[in-house]
Amino acid sequence: MPRRGAKAESSPGDRLTRYRTMRDFDRTPEPAGAASEGGAASEASPSRETESRPDGQLRFVVQRHRARRLHYDLRFEMNGTLASWAVPKGPTLDPKARRMAIHVEDHPIEYLHFEGVIPAGEYGGGDVIVWDTGTWELHGVDDPLKAVADGELHAEVHGEKLRGRLVLVRTNREEGGQDQWMLLHKRDDFAVEGWDPEEHPKSVLSGRTNDEVKADPDFMWRSDLPAAEAAIRLRPEAASEDEIAALDELGESGIWSIFGRDVKVTTLDKVMFEGRDTSSESITKRDLIRYAARIAPTVVPYLRGRPLNMHRYPNGAMNKGFWHKQLPAHAPEWLARWDNPDADPGETETYIVVDEPAALVWVANYGALEWHAWTSTTENPHEPTYALLDIDPGDDTTWDETLLLARLHRDALAHLRVRAYPKLTGRRGLQVWIPIEPGYTFEETRAWAERL
């Protein structure tokens, strides 16, 4: 950090040296940064697309970061990198509050949208959400780097949570270490006494909490790729409202362009579920297909790479259904499929694999009301990735008794320090899904479940 009054000039690459030396990019999903000449940098495009900012507008981000301790990371775009402060209690709109802020290493521009999990054992290991983001304006001086070097930064922020004038003032310098600063909010039109950031815990990008992002991140970050390609989407894009509306405009049958595919849909007005009574509307095949399209981005990650068994009810749930496993010859070529090398004569040879959202739409149109993915993948069909416990109540079993049995399973698994997930099945049953490490056979996992 330059001394007060020193010339505050350096390249973005130089300002990222400390950031890069503190991280192992073979292990952490954080972006390494790819700042270019002239202070600009390319951007990744996570859970919502990065918009082109108007000329001259700088951006800021606040990340809620649960590492060894919970803190908030406040970052301002400056000349191609993000000047960064760790704020233990978080920024606030309260003009009476004084927050300690630790000046940390500059971060790459790609960090504007970094939301995910940094592996345990790595620097800053923990889960991160984009708590707030927006644009900011510098006041008092023309050069933000010089303002930081001189120890006083006035920033007018235009975020979704934070608004108004934030002021950072250096209070203590640490030779070779991290300077201490004080963060406050000016008493202006946006000031709110008693405002607590912990009462607003959700991400402004995904709408999720740290717990939810930790359990199911939307993106994998690849530090070895260029910044524009660093965010690998784990969850497909949702269907647009225009795409959904196009289904309702079709007649009884037609071609629906959805998720970049042309899917032939048929008998759209056929009743698949009759109304419960005269006051309830029936559910048509069009409704089923629309539902499949809406939930596909959430469901596909759990079906991807797994053979699918379909339970079809082509004449609706009111009539008897049947299992269908073989992918029909008339299926479109773009559907992913898997040929079972162990199939005996007369057994299913080719399974559909739902690797993209449009495939789930095709399955719904095919009259499949139940989608049963294998617990193993096509890469290792003899090694399940889940052990499955089926709690199937008898005719006289009450729902409360079913829940009691499920809780007994939960307690037994907790005693073994094993995490499991309950899932509703059918009308009254429950399943308990237990993720397992690779390398175990069905026989081994079945024996383990029986011992449990």
mmCIF file of C-alpha atoms in Angstrom, residues 120-294:
data_model
loop_
_atom_site.group_PDB
_atom_site.id
_atom_site.type_symbol
_atom_site.label_atom_id
_atom_site.label_comp_id
_atom_site.label_asym_id
_atom_site.label_seq_id
_atom_site.Cartn_x
_atom_site.Cartn_y
_atom_site.Cartn_z
ATOM 1 C CA ALA A 120 -12.315 -26.321 3.381
ATOM 2 C CA GLY A 121 -8.622 -25.943 4.066
ATOM 3 C CA GLU A 122 -8.213 -23.260 1.422
ATOM 4 C CA TYR A 123 -7.732 -19.574 2.254
ATOM 5 C CA GLY A 124 -11.186 -18.202 3.097
ATOM 6 C CA GLY A 125 -12.753 -21.665 2.935
ATOM 7 C CA GLY A 126 -16.518 -21.453 3.325
ATOM 8 C CA ASP A 127 -19.721 -20.488 1.540
ATOM 9 C CA VAL A 128 -20.248 -17.142 -0.179
ATOM 10 C CA ILE A 129 -23.359 -15.332 -1.423
ATOM 11 C CA VAL A 130 -23.700 -12.029 -3.255
ATOM 12 C CA TRP A 131 -25.464 -10.156 -0.475
ATOM 13 C CA ASP A 132 -25.702 -6.877 -2.414
ATOM 14 C CA THR A 133 -24.418 -5.345 -5.623
ATOM 15 C CA GLY A 134 -24.849 -2.222 -7.715
ATOM 16 C CA THR A 135 -22.926 0.837 -8.868
ATOM 17 C CA TRP A 136 -21.015 3.490 -6.968
ATOM 18 C CA GLU A 137 -19.611 6.992 -7.429
ATOM 19 C CA LEU A 138 -16.456 8.477 -5.954
ATOM 20 C CA HIS A 139 -16.646 11.794 -4.072
ATOM 21 C CA GLY A 140 -13.961 14.256 -3.044
ATOM 22 C CA VAL A 141 -11.143 13.151 -5.371
ATOM 23 C CA ASP A 142 -10.802 11.993 -8.951
ATOM 24 C CA ASP A 143 -8.643 8.898 -8.384
ATOM 25 C CA PRO A 144 -10.068 6.067 -6.231
ATOM 26 C CA LEU A 145 -6.648 4.444 -5.839
ATOM 27 C CA LYS A 146 -5.265 7.692 -4.481
ATOM 28 C CA ALA A 147 -8.220 7.962 -2.087
ATOM 29 C CA VAL A 148 -7.417 4.518 -0.716
ATOM 30 C CA ALA A 149 -3.709 5.342 -0.509
ATOM 31 C CA ASP A 150 -4.533 8.537 1.386
ATOM 32 C CA GLY A 151 -6.768 6.624 3.808
ATOM 33 C CA GLU A 152 -10.230 8.077 3.143
ATOM 34 C CA LEU A 153 -12.827 6.898 0.616
ATOM 35 C CA HIS A 154 -16.276 8.451 0.120
ATOM 36 C CA ALA A 155 -18.570 6.250 -1.987
ATOM 37 C CA GLU A 156 -22.156 6.955 -3.039
ATOM 38 C CA VAL A 157 -23.614 3.457 -3.497
ATOM 39 C CA HIS A 158 -26.665 2.446 -5.512
ATOM 40 C CA GLY A 159 -27.338 -1.145 -4.483
ATOM 41 C CA GLU A 160 -30.425 -3.233 -3.883
ATOM 42 C CA LYS A 161 -29.935 -3.098 -0.097
ATOM 43 C CA LEU A 162 -27.308 -0.422 0.449
ATOM 44 C CA ARG A 163 -28.036 3.148 -0.643
ATOM 45 C CA GLY A 164 -26.483 6.497 0.092
ATOM 46 C CA ARG A 165 -23.021 7.615 1.219
ATOM 47 C CA LEU A 166 -20.587 5.114 2.699
ATOM 48 C CA VAL A 167 -17.332 6.414 4.161
ATOM 49 C CA LEU A 168 -14.190 4.360 4.810
ATOM 50 C CA VAL A 169 -11.463 5.930 6.984
ATOM 51 C CA ARG A 170 -8.158 4.277 7.826
ATOM 52 C CA THR A 171 -7.596 4.173 11.596
ATOM 53 C CA ASN A 172 -4.429 2.091 11.924
ATOM 54 C CA ARG A 173 -1.618 1.041 9.596
ATOM 55 C CA GLU A 174 0.025 -2.362 9.837
ATOM 56 C CA GLU A 175 3.469 -2.676 8.281
ATOM 57 C CA GLY A 176 3.342 -5.616 5.898
ATOM 58 C CA GLY A 177 -0.108 -6.505 7.237
ATOM 59 C CA GLN A 178 -3.746 -5.515 6.869
ATOM 60 C CA ASP A 179 -4.695 -1.941 7.709
ATOM 61 C CA GLN A 180 -7.672 -1.286 9.969
ATOM 62 C CA TRP A 181 -10.362 1.065 8.737
ATOM 63 C CA MET A 182 -13.686 2.343 10.014
ATOM 64 C CA LEU A 183 -16.852 2.081 7.894
ATOM 65 C CA LEU A 184 -19.847 4.335 8.460
ATOM 66 C CA HIS A 185 -22.994 5.504 6.686
ATOM 67 C CA LYS A 186 -23.596 9.233 6.433
ATOM 68 C CA ARG A 187 -26.813 10.675 7.854
ATOM 69 C CA ASP A 188 -28.580 11.208 4.521
ATOM 70 C CA ASP A 189 -31.946 10.407 2.931
ATOM 71 C CA PHE A 190 -31.125 6.683 2.884
ATOM 72 C CA ALA A 191 -30.003 6.380 6.506
ATOM 73 C CA VAL A 192 -32.075 4.047 8.738
ATOM 74 C CA GLU A 193 -31.285 3.882 12.444
ATOM 75 C CA GLY A 194 -31.009 0.350 13.833
ATOM 76 C CA TRP A 195 -30.713 -1.234 10.372
ATOM 77 C CA ASP A 196 -29.158 -4.699 10.759
ATOM 78 C CA PRO A 197 -27.677 -6.565 7.754
ATOM 79 C CA GLU A 198 -28.410 -9.920 9.431
ATOM 80 C CA GLU A 199 -32.129 -9.214 9.032
ATOM 81 C CA HIS A 200 -31.597 -9.279 5.242
ATOM 82 C CA PRO A 201 -29.656 -12.547 4.737
ATOM 83 C CA LYS A 202 -30.529 -13.533 1.160
ATOM 84 C CA SER A 203 -28.490 -13.236 -2.027
ATOM 85 C CA VAL A 204 -29.585 -10.544 -4.476
ATOM 86 C CA LEU A 205 -28.514 -12.826 -7.328
ATOM 87 C CA SER A 206 -30.145 -16.141 -6.464
ATOM 88 C CA GLY A 207 -32.531 -15.191 -3.655
ATOM 89 C CA ARG A 208 -30.960 -17.895 -1.486
ATOM 90 C CA THR A 209 -29.272 -18.000 1.901
ATOM 91 C CA ASN A 210 -25.734 -19.167 2.626
ATOM 92 C CA ASP A 211 -27.108 -22.510 3.815
ATOM 93 C CA GLU A 212 -28.990 -23.030 0.561
ATOM 94 C CA VAL A 213 -26.007 -22.127 -1.621
ATOM 95 C CA LYS A 214 -23.751 -24.405 0.422
ATOM 96 C CA ALA A 215 -26.172 -27.310 -0.012
ATOM 97 C CA ASP A 216 -26.762 -26.787 -3.733
ATOM 98 C CA PRO A 217 -24.489 -24.319 -5.558
ATOM 99 C CA ASP A 218 -25.635 -23.134 -8.975
ATOM 100 C CA PHE A 219 -22.115 -22.832 -10.373
ATOM 101 C CA MET A 220 -18.781 -24.533 -10.314
ATOM 102 C CA TRP A 221 -15.906 -22.092 -10.680
ATOM 103 C CA ARG A 222 -12.931 -23.130 -12.801
ATOM 104 C CA SER A 223 -9.865 -21.039 -12.086
ATOM 105 C CA ASP A 224 -7.931 -22.625 -14.944
ATOM 106 C CA LEU A 225 -10.321 -21.189 -17.569
ATOM 107 C CA PRO A 226 -10.557 -17.662 -18.990
ATOM 108 C CA ALA A 227 -12.769 -15.392 -16.917
ATOM 109 C CA ALA A 228 -15.620 -15.436 -19.435
ATOM 110 C CA GLU A 229 -15.762 -19.243 -19.170
ATOM 111 C CA ALA A 230 -14.917 -19.677 -15.482
ATOM 112 C CA ALA A 231 -18.489 -20.129 -14.246
ATOM 113 C CA ILE A 232 -19.729 -23.601 -15.192
ATOM 114 C CA ARG A 233 -23.497 -23.727 -14.848
ATOM 115 C CA LEU A 234 -24.683 -26.701 -12.803
ATOM 116 C CA ARG A 235 -28.365 -25.853 -13.130
ATOM 117 C CA PRO A 236 -29.932 -25.252 -16.567
ATOM 118 C CA GLU A 237 -31.496 -21.920 -17.486
ATOM 119 C CA ALA A 238 -35.224 -21.603 -16.757
ATOM 120 C CA ALA A 239 -37.732 -21.476 -19.575
ATOM 121 C CA SER A 240 -38.761 -17.941 -20.520
ATOM 122 C CA GLU A 241 -42.322 -16.733 -20.100
ATOM 123 C CA ASP A 242 -42.545 -16.323 -23.877
ATOM 124 C CA GLU A 243 -41.624 -19.982 -24.334
ATOM 125 C CA ILE A 244 -44.246 -21.043 -21.788
ATOM 126 C CA ALA A 245 -46.878 -18.839 -23.429
ATOM 127 C CA ALA A 246 -46.164 -20.444 -26.807
ATOM 128 C CA LEU A 247 -47.386 -23.805 -25.456
ATOM 129 C CA ASP A 248 -50.766 -22.320 -24.578
ATOM 130 C CA GLU A 249 -51.083 -20.912 -28.097
ATOM 131 C CA LEU A 250 -50.771 -24.346 -29.695
ATOM 132 C CA GLY A 251 -53.860 -26.298 -30.705
ATOM 133 C CA GLU A 252 -54.430 -29.956 -29.809
ATOM 134 C CA SER A 253 -50.967 -30.860 -31.137
ATOM 135 C CA GLY A 254 -47.958 -29.102 -32.627
ATOM 136 C CA ILE A 255 -44.240 -28.352 -32.391
ATOM 137 C CA TRP A 256 -43.136 -26.515 -29.253
ATOM 138 C CA SER A 257 -39.785 -24.720 -29.352
ATOM 139 C CA ILE A 258 -38.476 -24.995 -25.801
ATOM 140 C CA PHE A 259 -34.967 -24.961 -24.312
ATOM 141 C CA GLY A 260 -33.515 -24.679 -27.814
ATOM 142 C CA ARG A 261 -35.233 -27.854 -29.055
ATOM 143 C CA ASP A 262 -38.286 -28.483 -31.218
ATOM 144 C CA VAL A 263 -40.446 -30.958 -29.280
ATOM 145 C CA LYS A 264 -43.489 -32.554 -30.863
ATOM 146 C CA VAL A 265 -46.383 -32.381 -28.387
ATOM 147 C CA THR A 266 -49.668 -34.230 -28.897
ATOM 148 C CA THR A 267 -53.213 -34.534 -27.469
ATOM 149 C CA LEU A 268 -52.605 -31.492 -25.291
ATOM 150 C CA ASP A 269 -56.178 -31.240 -24.047
ATOM 151 C CA LYS A 270 -56.392 -34.860 -22.841
ATOM 152 C CA VAL A 271 -57.240 -35.086 -19.133
ATOM 153 C CA MET A 272 -54.379 -36.607 -17.140
ATOM 154 C CA PHE A 273 -55.761 -36.017 -13.619
ATOM 155 C CA GLU A 274 -59.475 -35.582 -12.999
ATOM 156 C CA GLY A 275 -60.534 -32.867 -10.593
ATOM 157 C CA ARG A 276 -60.990 -33.981 -6.989
ATOM 158 C CA ASP A 277 -64.603 -32.793 -7.071
ATOM 159 C CA THR A 278 -66.981 -30.799 -9.243
ATOM 160 C CA SER A 279 -65.412 -27.525 -8.102
ATOM 161 C CA SER A 280 -61.852 -28.557 -9.087
ATOM 162 C CA GLU A 281 -60.482 -28.309 -12.595
ATOM 163 C CA SER A 282 -58.939 -31.311 -14.269
ATOM 164 C CA ILE A 283 -55.234 -31.356 -15.150
ATOM 165 C CA THR A 284 -54.601 -31.743 -18.864
ATOM 166 C CA LYS A 285 -51.572 -32.997 -20.707
ATOM 167 C CA ARG A 286 -50.804 -29.385 -21.606
ATOM 168 C CA ASP A 287 -50.703 -28.589 -17.869
ATOM 169 C CA LEU A 288 -48.413 -31.561 -17.241
ATOM 170 C CA ILE A 289 -45.995 -30.555 -19.995
ATOM 171 C CA ARG A 290 -45.955 -26.939 -18.797
ATOM 172 C CA TYR A 291 -45.200 -28.167 -15.272
ATOM 173 C CA ALA A 292 -42.373 -30.380 -16.544
ATOM 174 C CA ALA A 293 -40.830 -27.412 -18.371
ATOM 175 C CA ARG A 294 -40.991 -25.187 -15.299
#
